[in-house]
mmCIF file of C-alpha atoms in Angstrom:
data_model
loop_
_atom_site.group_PDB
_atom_site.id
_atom_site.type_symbol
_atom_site.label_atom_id
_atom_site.label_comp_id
_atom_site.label_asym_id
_atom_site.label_seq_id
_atom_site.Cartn_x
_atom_site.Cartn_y
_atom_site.Cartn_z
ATOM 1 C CA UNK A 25 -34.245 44.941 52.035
ATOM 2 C CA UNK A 26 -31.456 46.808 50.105
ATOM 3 C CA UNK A 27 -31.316 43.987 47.513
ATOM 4 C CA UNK A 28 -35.004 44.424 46.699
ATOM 5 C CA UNK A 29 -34.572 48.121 46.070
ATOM 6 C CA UNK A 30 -32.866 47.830 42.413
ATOM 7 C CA UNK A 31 -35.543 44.804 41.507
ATOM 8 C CA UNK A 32 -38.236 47.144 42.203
ATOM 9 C CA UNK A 33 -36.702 50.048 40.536
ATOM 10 C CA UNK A 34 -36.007 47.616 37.308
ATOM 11 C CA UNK A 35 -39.435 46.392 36.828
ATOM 12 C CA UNK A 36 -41.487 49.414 35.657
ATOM 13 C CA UNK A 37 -38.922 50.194 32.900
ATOM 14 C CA UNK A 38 -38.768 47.123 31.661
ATOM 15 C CA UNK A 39 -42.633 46.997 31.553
ATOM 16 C CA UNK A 40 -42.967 50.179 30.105
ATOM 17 C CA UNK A 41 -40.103 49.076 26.840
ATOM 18 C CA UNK A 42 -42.355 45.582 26.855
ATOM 19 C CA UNK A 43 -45.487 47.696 26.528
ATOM 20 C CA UNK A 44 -43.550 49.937 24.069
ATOM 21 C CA UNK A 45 -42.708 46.792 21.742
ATOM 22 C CA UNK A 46 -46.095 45.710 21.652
ATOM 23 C CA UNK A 47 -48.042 48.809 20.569
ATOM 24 C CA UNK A 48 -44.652 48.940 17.612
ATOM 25 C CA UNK A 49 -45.614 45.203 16.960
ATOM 26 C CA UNK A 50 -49.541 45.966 16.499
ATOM 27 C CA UNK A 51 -48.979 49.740 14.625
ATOM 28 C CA UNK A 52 -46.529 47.909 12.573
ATOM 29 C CA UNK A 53 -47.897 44.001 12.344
ATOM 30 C CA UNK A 54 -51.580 43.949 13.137
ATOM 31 C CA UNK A 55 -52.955 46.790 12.038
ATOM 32 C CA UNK A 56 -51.770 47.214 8.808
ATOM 33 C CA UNK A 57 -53.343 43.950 7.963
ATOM 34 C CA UNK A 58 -56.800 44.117 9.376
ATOM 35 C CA UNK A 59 -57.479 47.817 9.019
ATOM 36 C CA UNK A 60 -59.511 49.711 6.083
ATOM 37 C CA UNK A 61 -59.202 52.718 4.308
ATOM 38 C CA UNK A 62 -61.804 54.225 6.507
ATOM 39 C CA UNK A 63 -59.167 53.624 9.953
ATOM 40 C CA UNK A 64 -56.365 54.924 7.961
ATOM 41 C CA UNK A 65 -57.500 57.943 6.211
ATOM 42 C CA UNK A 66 -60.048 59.247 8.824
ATOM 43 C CA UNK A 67 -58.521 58.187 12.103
ATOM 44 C CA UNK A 68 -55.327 56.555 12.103
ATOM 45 C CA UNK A 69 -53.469 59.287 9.839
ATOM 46 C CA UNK A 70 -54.869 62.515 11.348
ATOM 47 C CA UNK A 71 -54.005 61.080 14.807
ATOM 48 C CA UNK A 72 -50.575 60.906 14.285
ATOM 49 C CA UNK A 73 -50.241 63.750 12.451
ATOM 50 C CA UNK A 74 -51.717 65.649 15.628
ATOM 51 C CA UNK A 75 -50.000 63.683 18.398
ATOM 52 C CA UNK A 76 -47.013 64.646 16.824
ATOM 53 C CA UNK A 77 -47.785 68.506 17.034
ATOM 54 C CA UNK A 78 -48.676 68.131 20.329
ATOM 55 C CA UNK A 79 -45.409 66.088 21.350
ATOM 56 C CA UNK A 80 -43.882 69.513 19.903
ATOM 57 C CA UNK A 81 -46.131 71.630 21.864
ATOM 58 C CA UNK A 82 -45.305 69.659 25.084
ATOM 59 C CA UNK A 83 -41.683 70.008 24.531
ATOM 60 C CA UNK A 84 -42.141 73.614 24.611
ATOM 61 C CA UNK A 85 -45.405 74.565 26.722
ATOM 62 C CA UNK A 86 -44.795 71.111 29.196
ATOM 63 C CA UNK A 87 -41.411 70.819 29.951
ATOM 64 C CA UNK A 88 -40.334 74.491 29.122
ATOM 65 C CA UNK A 89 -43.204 76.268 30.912
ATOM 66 C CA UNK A 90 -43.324 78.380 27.885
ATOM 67 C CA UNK A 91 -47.060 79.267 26.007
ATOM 68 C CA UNK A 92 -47.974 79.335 22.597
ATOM 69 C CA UNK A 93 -50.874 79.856 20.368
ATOM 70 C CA UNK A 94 -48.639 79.600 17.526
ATOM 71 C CA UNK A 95 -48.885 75.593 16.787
ATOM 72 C CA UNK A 96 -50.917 75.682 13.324
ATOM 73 C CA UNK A 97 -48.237 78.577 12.301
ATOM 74 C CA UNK A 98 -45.238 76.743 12.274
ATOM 75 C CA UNK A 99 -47.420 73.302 11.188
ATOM 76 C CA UNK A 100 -47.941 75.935 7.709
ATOM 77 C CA UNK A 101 -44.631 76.929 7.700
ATOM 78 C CA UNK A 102 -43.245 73.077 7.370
ATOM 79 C CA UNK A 103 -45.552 72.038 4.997
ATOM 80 C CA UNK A 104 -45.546 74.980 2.446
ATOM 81 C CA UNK A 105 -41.581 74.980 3.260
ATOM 82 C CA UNK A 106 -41.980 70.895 1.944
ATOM 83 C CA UNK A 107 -44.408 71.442 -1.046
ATOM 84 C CA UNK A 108 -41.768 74.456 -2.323
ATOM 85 C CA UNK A 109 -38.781 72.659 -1.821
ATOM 86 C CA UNK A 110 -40.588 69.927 -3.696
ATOM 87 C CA UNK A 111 -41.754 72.200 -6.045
ATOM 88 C CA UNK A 112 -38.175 73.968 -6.816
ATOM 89 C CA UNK A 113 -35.397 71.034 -6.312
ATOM 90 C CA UNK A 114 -37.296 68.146 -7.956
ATOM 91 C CA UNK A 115 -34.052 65.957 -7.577
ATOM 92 C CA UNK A 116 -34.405 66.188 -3.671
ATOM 93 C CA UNK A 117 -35.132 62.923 -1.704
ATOM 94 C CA UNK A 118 -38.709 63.258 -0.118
ATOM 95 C CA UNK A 119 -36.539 62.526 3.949
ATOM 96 C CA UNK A 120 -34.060 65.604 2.988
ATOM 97 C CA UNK A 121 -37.187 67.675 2.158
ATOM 98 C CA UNK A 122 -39.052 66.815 5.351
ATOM 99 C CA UNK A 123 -35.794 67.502 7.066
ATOM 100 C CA UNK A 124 -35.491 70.791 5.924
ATOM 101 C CA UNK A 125 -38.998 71.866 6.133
ATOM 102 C CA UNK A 126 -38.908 70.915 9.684
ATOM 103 C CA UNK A 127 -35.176 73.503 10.176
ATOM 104 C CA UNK A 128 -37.226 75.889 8.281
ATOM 105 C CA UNK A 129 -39.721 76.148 10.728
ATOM 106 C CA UNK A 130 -37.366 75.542 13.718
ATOM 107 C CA UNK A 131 -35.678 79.057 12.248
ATOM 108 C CA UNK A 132 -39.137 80.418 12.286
ATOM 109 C CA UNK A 133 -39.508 79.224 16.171
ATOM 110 C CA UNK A 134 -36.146 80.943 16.620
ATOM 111 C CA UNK A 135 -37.667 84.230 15.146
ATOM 112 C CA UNK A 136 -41.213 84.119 17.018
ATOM 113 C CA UNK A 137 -39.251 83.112 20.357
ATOM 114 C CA UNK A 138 -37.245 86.019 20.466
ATOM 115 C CA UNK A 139 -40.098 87.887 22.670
ATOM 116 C CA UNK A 140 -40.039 85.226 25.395
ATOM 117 C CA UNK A 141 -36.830 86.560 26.169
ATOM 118 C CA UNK A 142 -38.793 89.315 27.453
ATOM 119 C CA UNK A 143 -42.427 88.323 27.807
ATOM 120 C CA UNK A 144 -43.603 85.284 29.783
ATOM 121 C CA UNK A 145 -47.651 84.033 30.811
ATOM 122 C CA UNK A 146 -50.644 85.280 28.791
ATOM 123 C CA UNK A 147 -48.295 88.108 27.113
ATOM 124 C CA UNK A 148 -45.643 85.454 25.399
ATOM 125 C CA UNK A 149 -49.313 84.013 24.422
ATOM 126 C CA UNK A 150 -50.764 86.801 22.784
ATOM 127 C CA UNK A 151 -46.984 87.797 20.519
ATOM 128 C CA UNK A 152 -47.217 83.880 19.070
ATOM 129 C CA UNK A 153 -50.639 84.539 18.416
ATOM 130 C CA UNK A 154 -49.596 87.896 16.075
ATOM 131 C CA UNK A 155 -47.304 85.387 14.861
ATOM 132 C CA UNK A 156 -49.969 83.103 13.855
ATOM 133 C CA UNK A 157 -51.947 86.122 12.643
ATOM 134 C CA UNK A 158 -49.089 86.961 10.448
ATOM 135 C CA UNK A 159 -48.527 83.317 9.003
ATOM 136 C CA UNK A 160 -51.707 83.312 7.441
ATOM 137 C CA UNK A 161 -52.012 86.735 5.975
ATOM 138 C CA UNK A 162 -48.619 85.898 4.087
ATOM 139 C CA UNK A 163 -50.096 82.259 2.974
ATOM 140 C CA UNK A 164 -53.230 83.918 1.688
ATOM 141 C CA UNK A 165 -51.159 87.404 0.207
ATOM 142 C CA UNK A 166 -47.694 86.179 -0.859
ATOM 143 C CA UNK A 167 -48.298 84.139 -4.219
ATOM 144 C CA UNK A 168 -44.989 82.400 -4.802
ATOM 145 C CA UNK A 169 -45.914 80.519 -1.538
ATOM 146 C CA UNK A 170 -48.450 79.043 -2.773
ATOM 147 C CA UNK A 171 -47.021 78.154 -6.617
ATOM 148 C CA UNK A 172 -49.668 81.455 -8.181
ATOM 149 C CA UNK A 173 -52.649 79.649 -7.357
ATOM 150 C CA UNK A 174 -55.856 82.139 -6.418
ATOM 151 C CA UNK A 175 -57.358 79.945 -3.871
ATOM 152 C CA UNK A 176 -53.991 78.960 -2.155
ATOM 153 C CA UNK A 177 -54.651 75.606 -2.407
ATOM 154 C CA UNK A 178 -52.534 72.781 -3.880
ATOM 155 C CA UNK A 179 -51.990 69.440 -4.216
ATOM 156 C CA UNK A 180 -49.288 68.094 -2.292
ATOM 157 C CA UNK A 181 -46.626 65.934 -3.992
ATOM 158 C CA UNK A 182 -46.377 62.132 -4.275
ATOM 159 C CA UNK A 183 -45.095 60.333 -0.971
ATOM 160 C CA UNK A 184 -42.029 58.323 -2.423
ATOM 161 C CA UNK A 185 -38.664 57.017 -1.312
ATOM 162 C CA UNK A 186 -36.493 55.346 -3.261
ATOM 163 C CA UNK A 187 -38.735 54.116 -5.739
ATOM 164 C CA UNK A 188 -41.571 53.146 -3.146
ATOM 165 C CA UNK A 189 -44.742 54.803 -3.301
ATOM 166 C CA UNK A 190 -47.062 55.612 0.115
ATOM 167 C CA UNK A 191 -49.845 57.264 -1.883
ATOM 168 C CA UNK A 192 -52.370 54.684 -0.830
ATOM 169 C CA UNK A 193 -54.226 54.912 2.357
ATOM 170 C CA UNK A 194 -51.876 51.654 3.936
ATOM 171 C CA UNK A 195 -48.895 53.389 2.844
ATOM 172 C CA UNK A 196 -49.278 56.995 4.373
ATOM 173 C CA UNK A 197 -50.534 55.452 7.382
ATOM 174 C CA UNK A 198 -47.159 53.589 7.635
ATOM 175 C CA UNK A 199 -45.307 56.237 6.388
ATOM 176 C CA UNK A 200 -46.704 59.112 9.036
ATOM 177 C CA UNK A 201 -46.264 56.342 11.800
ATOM 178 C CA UNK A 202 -42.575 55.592 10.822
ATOM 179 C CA UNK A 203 -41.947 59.800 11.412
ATOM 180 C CA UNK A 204 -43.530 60.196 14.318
ATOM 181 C CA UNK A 205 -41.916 56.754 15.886
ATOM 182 C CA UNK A 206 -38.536 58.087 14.909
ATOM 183 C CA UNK A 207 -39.385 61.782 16.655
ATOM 184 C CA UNK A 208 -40.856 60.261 19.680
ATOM 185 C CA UNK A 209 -37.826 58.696 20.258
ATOM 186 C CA UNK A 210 -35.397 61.695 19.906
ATOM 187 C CA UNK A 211 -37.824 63.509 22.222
ATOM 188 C CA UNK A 212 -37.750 60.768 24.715
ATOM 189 C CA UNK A 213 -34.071 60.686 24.699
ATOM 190 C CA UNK A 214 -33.650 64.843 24.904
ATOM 191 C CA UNK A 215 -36.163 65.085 27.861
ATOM 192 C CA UNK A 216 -33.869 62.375 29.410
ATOM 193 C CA UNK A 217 -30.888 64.400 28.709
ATOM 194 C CA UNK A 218 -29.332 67.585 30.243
ATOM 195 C CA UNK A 219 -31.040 69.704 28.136
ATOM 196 C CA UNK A 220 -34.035 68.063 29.408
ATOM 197 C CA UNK A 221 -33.334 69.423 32.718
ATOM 198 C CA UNK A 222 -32.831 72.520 31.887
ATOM 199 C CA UNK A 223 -35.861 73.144 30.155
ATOM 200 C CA UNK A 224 -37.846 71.847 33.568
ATOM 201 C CA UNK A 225 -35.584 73.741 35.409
ATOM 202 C CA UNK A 226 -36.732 77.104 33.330
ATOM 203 C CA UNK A 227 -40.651 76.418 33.863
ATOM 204 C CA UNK A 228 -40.236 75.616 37.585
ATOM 205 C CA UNK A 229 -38.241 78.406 38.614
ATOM 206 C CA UNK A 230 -36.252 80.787 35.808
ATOM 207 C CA UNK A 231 -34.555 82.615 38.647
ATOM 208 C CA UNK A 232 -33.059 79.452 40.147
ATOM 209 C CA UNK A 233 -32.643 77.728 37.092
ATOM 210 C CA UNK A 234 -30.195 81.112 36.135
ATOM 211 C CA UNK A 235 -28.578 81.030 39.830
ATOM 212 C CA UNK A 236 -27.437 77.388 39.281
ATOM 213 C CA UNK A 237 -25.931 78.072 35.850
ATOM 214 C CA UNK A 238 -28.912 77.326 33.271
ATOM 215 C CA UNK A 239 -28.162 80.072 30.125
ATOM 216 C CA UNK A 240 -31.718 80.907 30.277
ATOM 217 C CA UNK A 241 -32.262 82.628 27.154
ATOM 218 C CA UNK A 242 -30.132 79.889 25.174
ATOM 219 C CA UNK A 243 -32.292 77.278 26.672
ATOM 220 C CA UNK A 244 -35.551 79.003 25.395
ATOM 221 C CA UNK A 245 -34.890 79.971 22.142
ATOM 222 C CA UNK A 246 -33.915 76.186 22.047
ATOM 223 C CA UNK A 247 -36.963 74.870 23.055
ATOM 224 C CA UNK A 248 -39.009 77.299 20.090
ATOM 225 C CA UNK A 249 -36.767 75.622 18.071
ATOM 226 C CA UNK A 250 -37.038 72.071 18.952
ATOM 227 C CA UNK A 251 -40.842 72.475 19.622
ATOM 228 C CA UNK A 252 -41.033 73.890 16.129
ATOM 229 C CA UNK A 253 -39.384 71.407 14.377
ATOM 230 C CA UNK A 254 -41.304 68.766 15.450
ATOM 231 C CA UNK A 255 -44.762 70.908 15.060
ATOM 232 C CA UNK A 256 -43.727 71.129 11.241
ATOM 233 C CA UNK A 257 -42.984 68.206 10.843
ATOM 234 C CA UNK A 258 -46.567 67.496 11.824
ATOM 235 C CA UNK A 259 -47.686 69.779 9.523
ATOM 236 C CA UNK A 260 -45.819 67.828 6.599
ATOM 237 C CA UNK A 261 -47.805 64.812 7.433
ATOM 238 C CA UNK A 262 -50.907 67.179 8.599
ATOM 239 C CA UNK A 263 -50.695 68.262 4.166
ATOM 240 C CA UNK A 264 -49.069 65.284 2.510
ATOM 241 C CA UNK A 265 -50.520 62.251 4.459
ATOM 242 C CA UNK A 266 -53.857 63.308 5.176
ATOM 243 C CA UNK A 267 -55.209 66.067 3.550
ATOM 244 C CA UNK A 268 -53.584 64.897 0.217
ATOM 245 C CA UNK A 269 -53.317 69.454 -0.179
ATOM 246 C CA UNK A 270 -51.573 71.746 1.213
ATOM 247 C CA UNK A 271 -54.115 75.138 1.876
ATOM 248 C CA UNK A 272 -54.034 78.005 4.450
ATOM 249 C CA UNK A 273 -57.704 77.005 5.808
ATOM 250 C CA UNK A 274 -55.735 73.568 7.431
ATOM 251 C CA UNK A 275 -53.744 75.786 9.771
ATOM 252 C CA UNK A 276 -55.899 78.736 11.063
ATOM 253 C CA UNK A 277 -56.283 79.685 14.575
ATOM 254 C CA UNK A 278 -58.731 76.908 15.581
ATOM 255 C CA UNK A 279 -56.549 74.371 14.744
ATOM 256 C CA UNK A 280 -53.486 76.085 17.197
ATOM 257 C CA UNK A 281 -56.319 75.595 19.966
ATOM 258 C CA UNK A 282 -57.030 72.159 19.023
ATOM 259 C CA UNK A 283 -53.285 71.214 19.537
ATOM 260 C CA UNK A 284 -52.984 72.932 22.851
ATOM 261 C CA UNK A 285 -55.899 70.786 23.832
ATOM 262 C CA UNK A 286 -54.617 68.137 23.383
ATOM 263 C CA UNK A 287 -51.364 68.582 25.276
ATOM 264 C CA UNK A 288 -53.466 70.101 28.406
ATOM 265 C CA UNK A 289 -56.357 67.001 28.257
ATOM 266 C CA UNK A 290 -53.379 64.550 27.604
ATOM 267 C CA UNK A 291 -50.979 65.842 30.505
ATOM 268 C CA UNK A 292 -48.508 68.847 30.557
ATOM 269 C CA UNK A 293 -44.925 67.556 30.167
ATOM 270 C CA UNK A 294 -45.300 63.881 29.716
ATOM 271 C CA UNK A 295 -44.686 62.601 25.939
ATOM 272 C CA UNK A 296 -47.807 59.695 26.136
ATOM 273 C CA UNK A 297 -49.922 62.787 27.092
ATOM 274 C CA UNK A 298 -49.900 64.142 23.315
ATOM 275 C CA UNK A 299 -50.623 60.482 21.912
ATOM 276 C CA UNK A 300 -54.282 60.396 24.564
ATOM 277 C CA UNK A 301 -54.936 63.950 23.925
ATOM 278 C CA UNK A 302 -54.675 63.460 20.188
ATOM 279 C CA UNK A 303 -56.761 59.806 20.768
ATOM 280 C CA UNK A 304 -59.422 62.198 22.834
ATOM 281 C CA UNK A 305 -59.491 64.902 19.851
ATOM 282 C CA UNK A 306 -59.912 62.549 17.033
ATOM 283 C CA UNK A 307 -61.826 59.269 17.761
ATOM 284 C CA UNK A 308 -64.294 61.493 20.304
ATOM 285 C CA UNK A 309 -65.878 63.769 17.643
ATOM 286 C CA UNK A 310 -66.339 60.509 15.429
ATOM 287 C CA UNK A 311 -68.587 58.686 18.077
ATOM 288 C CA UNK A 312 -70.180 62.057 18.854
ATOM 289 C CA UNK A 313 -71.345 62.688 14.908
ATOM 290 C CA UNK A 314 -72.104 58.720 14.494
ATOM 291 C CA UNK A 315 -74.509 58.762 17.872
ATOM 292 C CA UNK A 316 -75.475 62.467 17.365
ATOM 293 C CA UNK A 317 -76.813 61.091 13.264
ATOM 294 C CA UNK A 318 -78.147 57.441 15.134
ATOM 295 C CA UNK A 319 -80.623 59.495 17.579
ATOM 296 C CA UNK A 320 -81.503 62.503 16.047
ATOM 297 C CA UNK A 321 -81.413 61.865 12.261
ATOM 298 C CA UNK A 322 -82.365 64.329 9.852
ATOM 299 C CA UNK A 323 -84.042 66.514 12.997
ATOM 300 C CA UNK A 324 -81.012 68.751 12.916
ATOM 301 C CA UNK A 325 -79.162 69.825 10.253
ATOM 302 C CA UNK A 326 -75.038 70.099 9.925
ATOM 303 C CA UNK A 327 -74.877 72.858 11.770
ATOM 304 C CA UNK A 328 -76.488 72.329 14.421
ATOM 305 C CA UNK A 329 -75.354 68.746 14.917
ATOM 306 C CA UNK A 330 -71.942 70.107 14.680
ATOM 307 C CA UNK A 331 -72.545 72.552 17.691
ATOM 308 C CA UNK A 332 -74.686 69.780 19.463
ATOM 309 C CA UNK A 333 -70.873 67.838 19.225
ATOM 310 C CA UNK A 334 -68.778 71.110 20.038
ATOM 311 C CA UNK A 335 -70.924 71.773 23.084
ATOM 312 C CA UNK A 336 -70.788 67.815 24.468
ATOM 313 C CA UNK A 337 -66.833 68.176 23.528
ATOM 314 C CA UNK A 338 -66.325 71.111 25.601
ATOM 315 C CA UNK A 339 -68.378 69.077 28.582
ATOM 316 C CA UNK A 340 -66.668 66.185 28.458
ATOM 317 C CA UNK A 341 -62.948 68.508 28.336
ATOM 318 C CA UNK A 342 -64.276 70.032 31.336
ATOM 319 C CA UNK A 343 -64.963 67.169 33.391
ATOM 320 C CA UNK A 344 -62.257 65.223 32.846
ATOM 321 C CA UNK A 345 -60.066 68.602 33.856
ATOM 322 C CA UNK A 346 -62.275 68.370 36.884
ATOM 323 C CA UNK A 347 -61.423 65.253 37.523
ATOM 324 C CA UNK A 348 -57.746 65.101 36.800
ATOM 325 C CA UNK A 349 -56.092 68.620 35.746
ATOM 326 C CA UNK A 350 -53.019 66.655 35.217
ATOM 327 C CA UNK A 351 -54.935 65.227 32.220
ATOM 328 C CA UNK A 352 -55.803 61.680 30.759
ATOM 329 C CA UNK A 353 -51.576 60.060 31.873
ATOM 330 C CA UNK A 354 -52.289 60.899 35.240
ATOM 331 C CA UNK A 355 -56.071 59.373 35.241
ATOM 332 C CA UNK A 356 -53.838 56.346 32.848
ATOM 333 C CA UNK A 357 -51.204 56.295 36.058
ATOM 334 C CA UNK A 358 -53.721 55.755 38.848
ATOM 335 C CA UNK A 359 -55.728 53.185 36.307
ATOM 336 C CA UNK A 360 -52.172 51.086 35.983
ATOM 337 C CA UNK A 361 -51.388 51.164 39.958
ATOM 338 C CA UNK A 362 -54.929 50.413 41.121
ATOM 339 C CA UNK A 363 -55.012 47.148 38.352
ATOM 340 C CA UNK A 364 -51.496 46.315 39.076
ATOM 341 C CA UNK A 365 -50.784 43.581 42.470
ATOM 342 C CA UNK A 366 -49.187 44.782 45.238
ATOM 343 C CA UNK A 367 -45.710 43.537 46.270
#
C-alpha cells in the first residue's frame, strides 16, 4: 500500500504536462496550418488576448482575494504605454517595448493598489473603478497620449522582431500565442512558489496570514503589480494583434466587466479558469449572432439581435453559476474524474 501512494500521486502531473504538450503541439503545429483568417482574426486572437487579462485578474482577484473593476484601465495603460514608446524610441526592439509597457502599468497597479491597504470588498471595488473612470478621461483629454489625434484613435505599429514581420493574420495569431504561453508559465511557476502562498494566505484569512509572518501590505501591492503587468500586457495584444488600433472606446468600463467574467465563469484562482472563461466569452456570442441571423433573419434588426444575444448570454452565465459557482474548471474537474477508470 505505501508503494502505491507516490504512483498515484505521479500520474495526474504527468497527465496534466502530456495534455499540456499536446494543446502546445496543436496551437503551434496544427492549427496554424489548417486555420483561416476568419479563426485567427475573429476568434483565435481576441481569445488570447482576453485569457491573458483574465490570468492577470485571477492572480489578483483569485488567489489574492483582492477586487477590481479596474482590468480595461491598466489593459489602456500598456498599450498606449507600447504605441508611445514606439512612437518616441523608434530604435527600441518591439519585446523591450512590450516589456516596459507591461512595468508601466504594473507602476500604475502599484498606484491604484495603494487603497487596498485600507479598503477591502465592494469598497476596494468601487476606488479601482474611479481609477478606471480616471484612465479614460485622461485617454480622451490628454493629447500627447494619443500622438494629437482628435478622435484618439491610432494605428498601432508594425508587429516585427528582428526582421520578421507578424502583420498577417497567421503571424499575430502566433505571435499573441507565443506571449501569453511564456506568461502562463511564469504565473504557473509564482502561484507554485512562496509568494504564491502568501497571496492565498491573504484572501483566506489577512489576520492569520499577518500572525504567521505574511507582510501583508507588501504582498498586496505585489499582487496589483503582478496582476497589472500581465493585464497590460493583454492590452498590447488586445491593440496591436487584434484591433490593428489603439483607441479609448477598446478599454471602457464594459470591457473591465467582461474580464471579470470571465475569471468568475472560468473558476476563481485556477490559471485554466481564464483560458474557459475567455473560450465562454468569445466563441459563445459567435454561435449566438450566427443562430440568432439563421432563425430570425432580417425580423430584427442589430439592435435588437444584439440584446436578444446579451439577454441569452446573461442566462446561460447564470445557469452555469447555478450549476457550478466554482465555474467551468470545476464542472471540467468532475467531467475528467467521472470519464477517467477507477483504480
Amino acid at each position: 500500500m505505501a508503494t502505491a501512494l507516490p504512483v498515484t500521486s505521479a500520474q495526474p502531473r504527468r497527465t496534466g504536462a502530456a495534455g499540456i504538450l499536446l494543446l502546445l503541439a496543436i496551437a503551434y503545429g496544427l492549427v496554424p496550418l489548417v486555420g483561416t483568417s476568419y479563426l485567427f482574426e475573429a476568434i483565435l486572437t481576441p481569445f488570447l488576448a482576453l485569457a491573458l487579462a483574465g490570468l492577470g485578474l485571477n492572480l489578483l482577484t483569485g488567489y489574492a482575494g483582492l477586487l477590481s473593476l479596474g482590468s480595461a484601465a491598466f489593459m489602456a495603460v500598456g498599450a498606449y504605454a507600447a504605441f508611445n514608446l514606439s512612437l518616441r524610441l523608434p530604435g527600441l526592439p518591439l519585446p523591450a517595448t512590450i516589456l516596459l509597457a507591461g512595468l508601466i502599468a504594473a507602476s500604475a497597479g502599484v498606484i491604484a493598489g495603494l487603497p487596498a491597504l485600507r479598503l477591502r470588498g465592494f469598497y476596494l471595488a468601487v476606488s479601482t473603478l474611479a481609477v478606471q473612470f480616471f484612465v479614460a478621461w485622461a485617454l480622451n483629454r490628454i493629447g500627447w497620449l494619443s500622438n494629437d489625434r482628435p478622435s484618439g484613435i491610432i494605428d498601432a505599429p508594425r508587429l516585427v522582431i528582428a526582421g520578421l514581420s507578424f502583420d498577417d493574420a497567421r503571424g499575430r495569431y502566433l505571435f499573441s500565442l507565443t506571449i501569453v504561453a511564456l506568461l502562463t508559465v511564469l504565473a504557473w511557476r509564482l502561484v507554485r512558489s512562496p509568494t504564491g502562498r502568501n497571496l492565498v494566505a491573504i484572501r483566506d484569512h489577512e489576520t492569520a496570514a499577518r500572525i504567521v509572518g505574511v507582510k501583508v501590505a507588501r504582498t498586496k501591492l505585489l499582487a496589483f503589480a503582478l496582476s497589472s503587468f500581465i493585464v497590460g500586457i493583454a492590452g498590447v495584444l488586445w491593440a496591436f494583434a487584434y484591433l490593428r488600433t489603439v483607441e479609448p472606446a477598446g478599454f471602457n468600463l464594459d470591457r473591465s466587466f467582461q474580464i471579470l467574467f470571465i475569471v468568475i465563469i472560468g473558476g476563481l484562482g485556477t490559471l485554466r479558469g481564464a483560458f474557459l472563461g475567455a473560450g465562454f466569452m468569445v466563441v459563445l456570442p459567435l454561435l449566438l449572432s450566427r443562430l440568432g441571423t439563421a432563425l430570425l433573419g432580417d425580423g430584427f434588426d442589430t439592435g435588437t439581435l444584439e440584446m436578444v444575444q446579451r439577454i441569452v448570454l446573461g442566462t446561460l452565465i447564470v445557469a452555469v453559476l447555478i450549476r457550478e459557482p466554482a465555474g467551468l474548471a470545476a464542472l471540467l474537474d468532475r467531467a475528467f474524474r467521472r470519464l477517467s477508470p477507477r483504480s
